[in-house]
mmCIF file of C-alpha atoms in Angstrom:
data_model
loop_
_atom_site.group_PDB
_atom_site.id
_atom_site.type_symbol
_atom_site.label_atom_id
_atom_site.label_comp_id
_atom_site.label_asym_id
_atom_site.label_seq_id
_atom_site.Cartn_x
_atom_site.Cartn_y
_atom_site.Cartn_z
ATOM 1 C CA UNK A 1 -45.148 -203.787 -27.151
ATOM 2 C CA UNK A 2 -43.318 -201.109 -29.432
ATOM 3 C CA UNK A 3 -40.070 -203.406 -28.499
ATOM 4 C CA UNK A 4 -41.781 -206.359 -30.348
ATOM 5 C CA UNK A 5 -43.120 -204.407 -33.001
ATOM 6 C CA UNK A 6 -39.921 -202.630 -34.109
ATOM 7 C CA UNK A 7 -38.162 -206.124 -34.248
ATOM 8 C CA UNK A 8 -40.798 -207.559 -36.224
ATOM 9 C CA UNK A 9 -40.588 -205.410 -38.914
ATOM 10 C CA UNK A 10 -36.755 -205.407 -39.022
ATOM 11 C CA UNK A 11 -37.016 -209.008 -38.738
ATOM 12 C CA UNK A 12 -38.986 -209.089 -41.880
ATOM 13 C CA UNK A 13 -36.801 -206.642 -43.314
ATOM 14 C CA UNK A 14 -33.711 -208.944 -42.971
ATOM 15 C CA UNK A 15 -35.968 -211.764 -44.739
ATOM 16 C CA UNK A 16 -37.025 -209.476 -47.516
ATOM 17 C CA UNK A 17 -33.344 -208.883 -48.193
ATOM 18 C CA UNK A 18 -31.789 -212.660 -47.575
ATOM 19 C CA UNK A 19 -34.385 -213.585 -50.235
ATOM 20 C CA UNK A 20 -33.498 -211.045 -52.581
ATOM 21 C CA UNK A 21 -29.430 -212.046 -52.479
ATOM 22 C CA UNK A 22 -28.133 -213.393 -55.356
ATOM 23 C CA UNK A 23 -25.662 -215.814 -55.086
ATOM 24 C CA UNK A 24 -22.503 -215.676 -57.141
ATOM 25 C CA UNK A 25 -21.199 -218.779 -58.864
ATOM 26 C CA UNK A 26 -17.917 -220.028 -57.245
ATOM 27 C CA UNK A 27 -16.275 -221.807 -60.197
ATOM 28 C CA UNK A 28 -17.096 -222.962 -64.143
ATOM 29 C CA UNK A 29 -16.864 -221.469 -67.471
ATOM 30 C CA UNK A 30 -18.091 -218.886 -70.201
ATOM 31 C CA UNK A 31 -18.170 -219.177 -73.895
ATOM 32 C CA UNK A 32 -18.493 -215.799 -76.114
ATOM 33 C CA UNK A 33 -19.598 -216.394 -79.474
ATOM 34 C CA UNK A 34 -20.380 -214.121 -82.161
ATOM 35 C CA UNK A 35 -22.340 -214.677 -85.495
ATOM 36 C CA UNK A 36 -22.022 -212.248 -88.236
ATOM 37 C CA UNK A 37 -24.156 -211.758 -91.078
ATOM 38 C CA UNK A 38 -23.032 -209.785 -93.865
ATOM 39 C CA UNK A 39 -25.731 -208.646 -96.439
ATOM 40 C CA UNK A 40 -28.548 -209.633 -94.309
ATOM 41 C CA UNK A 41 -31.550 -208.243 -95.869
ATOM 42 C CA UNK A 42 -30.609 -210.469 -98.813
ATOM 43 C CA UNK A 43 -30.315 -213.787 -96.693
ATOM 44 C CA UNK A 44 -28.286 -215.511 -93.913
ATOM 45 C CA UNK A 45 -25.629 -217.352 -96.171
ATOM 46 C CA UNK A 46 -23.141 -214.809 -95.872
ATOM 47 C CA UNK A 47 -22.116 -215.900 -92.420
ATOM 48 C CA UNK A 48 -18.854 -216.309 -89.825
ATOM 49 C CA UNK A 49 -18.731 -217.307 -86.278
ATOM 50 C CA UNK A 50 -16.313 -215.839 -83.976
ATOM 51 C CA UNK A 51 -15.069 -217.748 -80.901
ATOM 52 C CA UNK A 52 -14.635 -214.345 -79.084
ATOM 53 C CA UNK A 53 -13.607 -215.605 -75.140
ATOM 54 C CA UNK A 54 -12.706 -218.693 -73.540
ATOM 55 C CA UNK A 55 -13.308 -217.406 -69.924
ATOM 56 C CA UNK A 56 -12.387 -219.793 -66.957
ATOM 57 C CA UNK A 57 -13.513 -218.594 -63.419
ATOM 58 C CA UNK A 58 -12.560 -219.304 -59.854
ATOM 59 C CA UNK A 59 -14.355 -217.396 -57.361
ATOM 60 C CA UNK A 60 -12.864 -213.348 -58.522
ATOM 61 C CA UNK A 61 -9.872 -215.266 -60.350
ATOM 62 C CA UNK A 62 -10.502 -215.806 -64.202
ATOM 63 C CA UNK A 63 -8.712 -217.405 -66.671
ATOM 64 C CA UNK A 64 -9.190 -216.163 -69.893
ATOM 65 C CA UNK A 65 -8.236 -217.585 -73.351
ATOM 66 C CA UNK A 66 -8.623 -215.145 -76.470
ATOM 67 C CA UNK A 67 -8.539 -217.606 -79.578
ATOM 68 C CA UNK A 68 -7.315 -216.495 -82.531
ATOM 69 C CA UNK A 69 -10.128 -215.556 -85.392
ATOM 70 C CA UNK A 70 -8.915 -217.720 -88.407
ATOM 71 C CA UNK A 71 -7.979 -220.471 -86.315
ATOM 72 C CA UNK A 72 -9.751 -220.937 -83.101
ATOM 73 C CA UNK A 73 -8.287 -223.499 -81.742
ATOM 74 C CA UNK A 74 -5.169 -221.479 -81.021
ATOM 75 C CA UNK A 75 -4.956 -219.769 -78.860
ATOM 76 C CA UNK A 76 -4.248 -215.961 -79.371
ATOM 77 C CA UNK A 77 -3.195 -214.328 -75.795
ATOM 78 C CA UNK A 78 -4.134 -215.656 -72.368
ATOM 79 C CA UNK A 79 -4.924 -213.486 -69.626
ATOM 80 C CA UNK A 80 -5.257 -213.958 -65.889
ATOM 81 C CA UNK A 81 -8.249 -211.485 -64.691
ATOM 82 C CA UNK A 82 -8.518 -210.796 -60.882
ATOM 83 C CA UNK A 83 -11.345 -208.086 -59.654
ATOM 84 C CA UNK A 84 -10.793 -205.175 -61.804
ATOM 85 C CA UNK A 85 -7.440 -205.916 -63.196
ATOM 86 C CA UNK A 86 -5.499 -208.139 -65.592
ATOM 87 C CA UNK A 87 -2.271 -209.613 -66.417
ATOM 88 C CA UNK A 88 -1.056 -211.427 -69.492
ATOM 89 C CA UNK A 89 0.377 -214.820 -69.003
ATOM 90 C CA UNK A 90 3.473 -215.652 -70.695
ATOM 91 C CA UNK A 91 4.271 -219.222 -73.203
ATOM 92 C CA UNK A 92 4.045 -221.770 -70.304
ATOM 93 C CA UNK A 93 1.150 -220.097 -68.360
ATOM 94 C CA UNK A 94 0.083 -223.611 -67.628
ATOM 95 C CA UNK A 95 3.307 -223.707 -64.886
ATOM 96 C CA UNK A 96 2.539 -220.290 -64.468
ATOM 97 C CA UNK A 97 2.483 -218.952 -60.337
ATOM 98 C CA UNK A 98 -0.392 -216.336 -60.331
ATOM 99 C CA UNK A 99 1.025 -214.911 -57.165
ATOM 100 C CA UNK A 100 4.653 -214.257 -58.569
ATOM 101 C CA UNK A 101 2.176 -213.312 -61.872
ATOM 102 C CA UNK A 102 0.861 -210.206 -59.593
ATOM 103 C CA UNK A 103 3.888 -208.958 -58.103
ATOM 104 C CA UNK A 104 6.600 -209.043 -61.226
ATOM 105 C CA UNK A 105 3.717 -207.688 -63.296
ATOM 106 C CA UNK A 106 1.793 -203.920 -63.442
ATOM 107 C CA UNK A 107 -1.963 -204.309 -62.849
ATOM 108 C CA UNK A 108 -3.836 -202.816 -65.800
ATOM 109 C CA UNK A 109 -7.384 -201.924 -65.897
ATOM 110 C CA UNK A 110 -9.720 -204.503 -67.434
ATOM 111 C CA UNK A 111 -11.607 -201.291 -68.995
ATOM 112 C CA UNK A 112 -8.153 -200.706 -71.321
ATOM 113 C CA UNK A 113 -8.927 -204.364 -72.687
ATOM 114 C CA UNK A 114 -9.297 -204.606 -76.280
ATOM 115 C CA UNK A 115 -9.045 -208.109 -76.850
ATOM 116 C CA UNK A 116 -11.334 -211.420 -75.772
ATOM 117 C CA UNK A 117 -14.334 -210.283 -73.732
ATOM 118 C CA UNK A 118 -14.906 -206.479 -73.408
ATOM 119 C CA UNK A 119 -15.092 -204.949 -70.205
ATOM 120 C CA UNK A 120 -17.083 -201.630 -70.004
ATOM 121 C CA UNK A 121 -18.740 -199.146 -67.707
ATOM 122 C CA UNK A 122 -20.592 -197.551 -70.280
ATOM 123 C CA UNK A 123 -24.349 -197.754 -70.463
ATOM 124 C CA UNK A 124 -26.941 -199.023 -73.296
ATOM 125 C CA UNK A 125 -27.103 -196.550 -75.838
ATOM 126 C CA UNK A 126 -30.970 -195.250 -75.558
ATOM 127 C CA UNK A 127 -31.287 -197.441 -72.436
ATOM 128 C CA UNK A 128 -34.148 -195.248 -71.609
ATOM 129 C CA UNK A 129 -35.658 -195.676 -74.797
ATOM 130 C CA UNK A 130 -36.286 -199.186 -74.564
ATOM 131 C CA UNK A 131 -39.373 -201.188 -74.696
ATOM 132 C CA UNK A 132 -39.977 -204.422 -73.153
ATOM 133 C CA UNK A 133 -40.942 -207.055 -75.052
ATOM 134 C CA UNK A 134 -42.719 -210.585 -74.334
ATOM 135 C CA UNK A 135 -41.062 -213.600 -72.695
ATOM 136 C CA UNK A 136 -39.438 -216.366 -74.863
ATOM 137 C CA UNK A 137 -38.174 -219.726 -75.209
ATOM 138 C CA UNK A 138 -34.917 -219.720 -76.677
ATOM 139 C CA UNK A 139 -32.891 -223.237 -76.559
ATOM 140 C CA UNK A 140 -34.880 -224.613 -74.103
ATOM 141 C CA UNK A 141 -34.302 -221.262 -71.607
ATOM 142 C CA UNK A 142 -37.028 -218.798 -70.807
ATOM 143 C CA UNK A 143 -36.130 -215.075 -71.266
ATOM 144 C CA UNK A 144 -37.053 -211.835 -70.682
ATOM 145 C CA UNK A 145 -36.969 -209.186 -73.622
ATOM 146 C CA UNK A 146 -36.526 -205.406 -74.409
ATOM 147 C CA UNK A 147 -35.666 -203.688 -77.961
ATOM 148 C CA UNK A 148 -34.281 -200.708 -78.721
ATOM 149 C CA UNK A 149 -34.939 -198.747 -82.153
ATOM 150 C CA UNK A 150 -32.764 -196.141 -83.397
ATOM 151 C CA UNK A 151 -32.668 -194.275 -87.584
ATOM 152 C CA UNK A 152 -29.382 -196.659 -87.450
ATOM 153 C CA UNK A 153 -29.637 -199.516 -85.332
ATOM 154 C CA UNK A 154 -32.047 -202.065 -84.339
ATOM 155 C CA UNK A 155 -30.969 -204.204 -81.123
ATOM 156 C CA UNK A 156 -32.912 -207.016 -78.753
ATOM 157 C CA UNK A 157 -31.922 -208.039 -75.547
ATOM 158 C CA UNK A 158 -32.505 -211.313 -74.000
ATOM 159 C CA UNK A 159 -31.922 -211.754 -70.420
ATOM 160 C CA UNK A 160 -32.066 -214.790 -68.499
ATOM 161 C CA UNK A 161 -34.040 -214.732 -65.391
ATOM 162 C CA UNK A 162 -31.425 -215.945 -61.937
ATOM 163 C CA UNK A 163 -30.053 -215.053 -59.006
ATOM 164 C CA UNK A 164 -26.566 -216.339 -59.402
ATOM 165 C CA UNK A 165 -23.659 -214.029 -60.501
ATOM 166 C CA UNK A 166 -21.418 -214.664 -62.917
ATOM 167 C CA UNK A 167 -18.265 -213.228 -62.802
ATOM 168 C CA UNK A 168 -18.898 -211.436 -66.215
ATOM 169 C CA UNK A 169 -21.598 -209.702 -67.983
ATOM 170 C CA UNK A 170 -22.464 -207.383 -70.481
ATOM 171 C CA UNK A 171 -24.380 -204.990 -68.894
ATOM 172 C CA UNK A 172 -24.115 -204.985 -64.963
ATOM 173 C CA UNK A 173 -27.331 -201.738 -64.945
ATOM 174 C CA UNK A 174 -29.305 -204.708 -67.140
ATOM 175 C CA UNK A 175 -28.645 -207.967 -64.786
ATOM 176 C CA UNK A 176 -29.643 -205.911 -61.660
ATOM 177 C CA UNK A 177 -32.547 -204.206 -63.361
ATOM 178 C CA UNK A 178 -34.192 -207.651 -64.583
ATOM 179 C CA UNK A 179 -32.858 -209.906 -61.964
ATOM 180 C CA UNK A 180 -31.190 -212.055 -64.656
ATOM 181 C CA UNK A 181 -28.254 -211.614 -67.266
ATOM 182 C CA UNK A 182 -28.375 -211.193 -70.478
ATOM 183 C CA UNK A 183 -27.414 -213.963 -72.533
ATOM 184 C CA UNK A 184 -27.849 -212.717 -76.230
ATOM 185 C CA UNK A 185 -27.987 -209.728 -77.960
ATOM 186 C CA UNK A 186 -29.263 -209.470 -81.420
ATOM 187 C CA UNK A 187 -28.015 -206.230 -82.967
ATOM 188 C CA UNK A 188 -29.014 -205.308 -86.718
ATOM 189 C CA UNK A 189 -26.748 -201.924 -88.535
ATOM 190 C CA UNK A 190 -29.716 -200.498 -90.901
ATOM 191 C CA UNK A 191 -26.878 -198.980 -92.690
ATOM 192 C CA UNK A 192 -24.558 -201.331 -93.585
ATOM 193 C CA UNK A 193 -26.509 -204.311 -93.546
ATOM 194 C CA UNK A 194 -25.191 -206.155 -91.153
ATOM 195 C CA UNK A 195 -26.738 -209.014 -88.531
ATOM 196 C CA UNK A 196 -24.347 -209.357 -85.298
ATOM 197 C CA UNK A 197 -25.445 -211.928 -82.424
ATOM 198 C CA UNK A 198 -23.454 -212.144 -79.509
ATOM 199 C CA UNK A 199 -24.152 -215.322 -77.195
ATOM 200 C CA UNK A 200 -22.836 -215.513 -73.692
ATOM 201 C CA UNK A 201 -22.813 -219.084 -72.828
ATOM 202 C CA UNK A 202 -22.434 -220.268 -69.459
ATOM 203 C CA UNK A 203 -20.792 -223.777 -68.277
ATOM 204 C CA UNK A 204 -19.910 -225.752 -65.535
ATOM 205 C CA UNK A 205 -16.517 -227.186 -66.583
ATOM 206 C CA UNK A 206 -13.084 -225.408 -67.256
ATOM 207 C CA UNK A 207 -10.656 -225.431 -70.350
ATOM 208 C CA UNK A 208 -8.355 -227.867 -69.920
ATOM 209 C CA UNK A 209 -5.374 -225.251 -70.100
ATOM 210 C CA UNK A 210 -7.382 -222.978 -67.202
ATOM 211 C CA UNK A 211 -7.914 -226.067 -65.123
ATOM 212 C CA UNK A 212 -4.252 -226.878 -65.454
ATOM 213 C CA UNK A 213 -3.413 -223.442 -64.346
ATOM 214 C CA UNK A 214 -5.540 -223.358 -61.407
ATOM 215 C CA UNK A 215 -4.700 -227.081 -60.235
ATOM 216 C CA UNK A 216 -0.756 -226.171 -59.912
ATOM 217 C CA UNK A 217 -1.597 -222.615 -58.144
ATOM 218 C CA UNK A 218 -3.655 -225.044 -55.462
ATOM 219 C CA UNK A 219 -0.718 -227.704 -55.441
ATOM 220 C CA UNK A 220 1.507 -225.108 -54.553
ATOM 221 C CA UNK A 221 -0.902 -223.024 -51.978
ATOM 222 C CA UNK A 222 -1.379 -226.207 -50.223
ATOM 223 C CA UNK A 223 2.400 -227.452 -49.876
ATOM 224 C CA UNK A 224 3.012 -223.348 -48.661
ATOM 225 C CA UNK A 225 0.765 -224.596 -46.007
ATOM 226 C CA UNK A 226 2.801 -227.524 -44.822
#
């Protein structure tokens, strides 16, 4: 009887902790964009955009495009990101071997990034501090809320509610404490007036420069195999 017992409860133990899994997303895309507000208390006319990342995921393989600020359709540097490292890709990165990328190349850090998206292991400034706000709709999305209020800075958070993984977030301590990621924050500087919001926009398709890159790598993988 104890027999039975014990293996129902680690029976439901294993089911408590299937359910809870989440499920990372094995290819598609991510648009950073950034909307700065200059003079804000006085209005929202004083405005630019910033295309910040074109990111282009496969699995732990990304792709990502940095475009340039004035002209965003260029594109400024192109990296290839795999787990916790990154390499630049050269001119003709669309012919570019990823493999041969790895070994002629030295690994760096994504942390010692300081262009495109920002990698960080840094927490929330006055993550403790925080308080929760009510649930929104925002485009169409529901999201979860929290604020934090400093003398100097006044920030909200909006996470989006999922259990699938994306291969990059702001705030890894914020996705697994709200079961979601965040897909805006609003951050306002008190002092200098200014209104940033960063938007983290997920999407199923590629770039057509990533998808070029990953097609070849698979042409050639698959005639290796031959």
């Amino acid at each position: 009887m104890k027999k039975i017992f014990l293996l129902s409860i680690i029976f439901l133990f294993a089911v408590v902790i299937s359910c809870s899994k989440r499920i990372p997303s094995e290819k598609g895309g991510i648009d950073i964009i950034s909307n700065v507000y200059f003079n804000a208390s006085r209005g929202l006319d004083n405005m630019r955009s910033f295309h910040v990342s074109k990111l282009n995921y496969k699995h732990d393989s990304i792709i990502e495009m940095v475009p340039e600020l004035e002209f965003p359709e260029m594109t400024k540097v192109t990296y290839f990101i795999k787990d916790s490292v990154f390499y630049v890709l050269e001119n003709d990165h669309a012919a570019a071997l990823l493999a041969e990328v790895q070994k002629k190349q030295k690994p760096i850090l994504v942390y010692r990034k300081n262009a495109g998206a920002i990698f960080t292991k840094d927490q929330i400034l006055n993550y403790r501090n925080r308080r929760n706000l009510s649930d929104t709709i925002l485009f169409k999305k529901h999201y979860k809320r929290f604020e934090i209020n400093s003398p100097w800075n006044y920030t909200r958070y909006y996470i989006y509610p999922t259990d699938t993984i994306l291969p990059y977030s702001f705030y890894k301590e914020v996705d697994n404490d709200y079961h979601g990621r965040i897909e805006r924050i609003d951050s306002y500087d008190k002092q200098k007036d200014i209104f940033v919001s960063m938007q983290l926009i997920p999407r199923k398709n590629w770039d057509l420069e990533a998808e070029e890159i990953f097609k070849f790598n698979r042409y050639i993988e698959s005639r290796k195999k031959k």
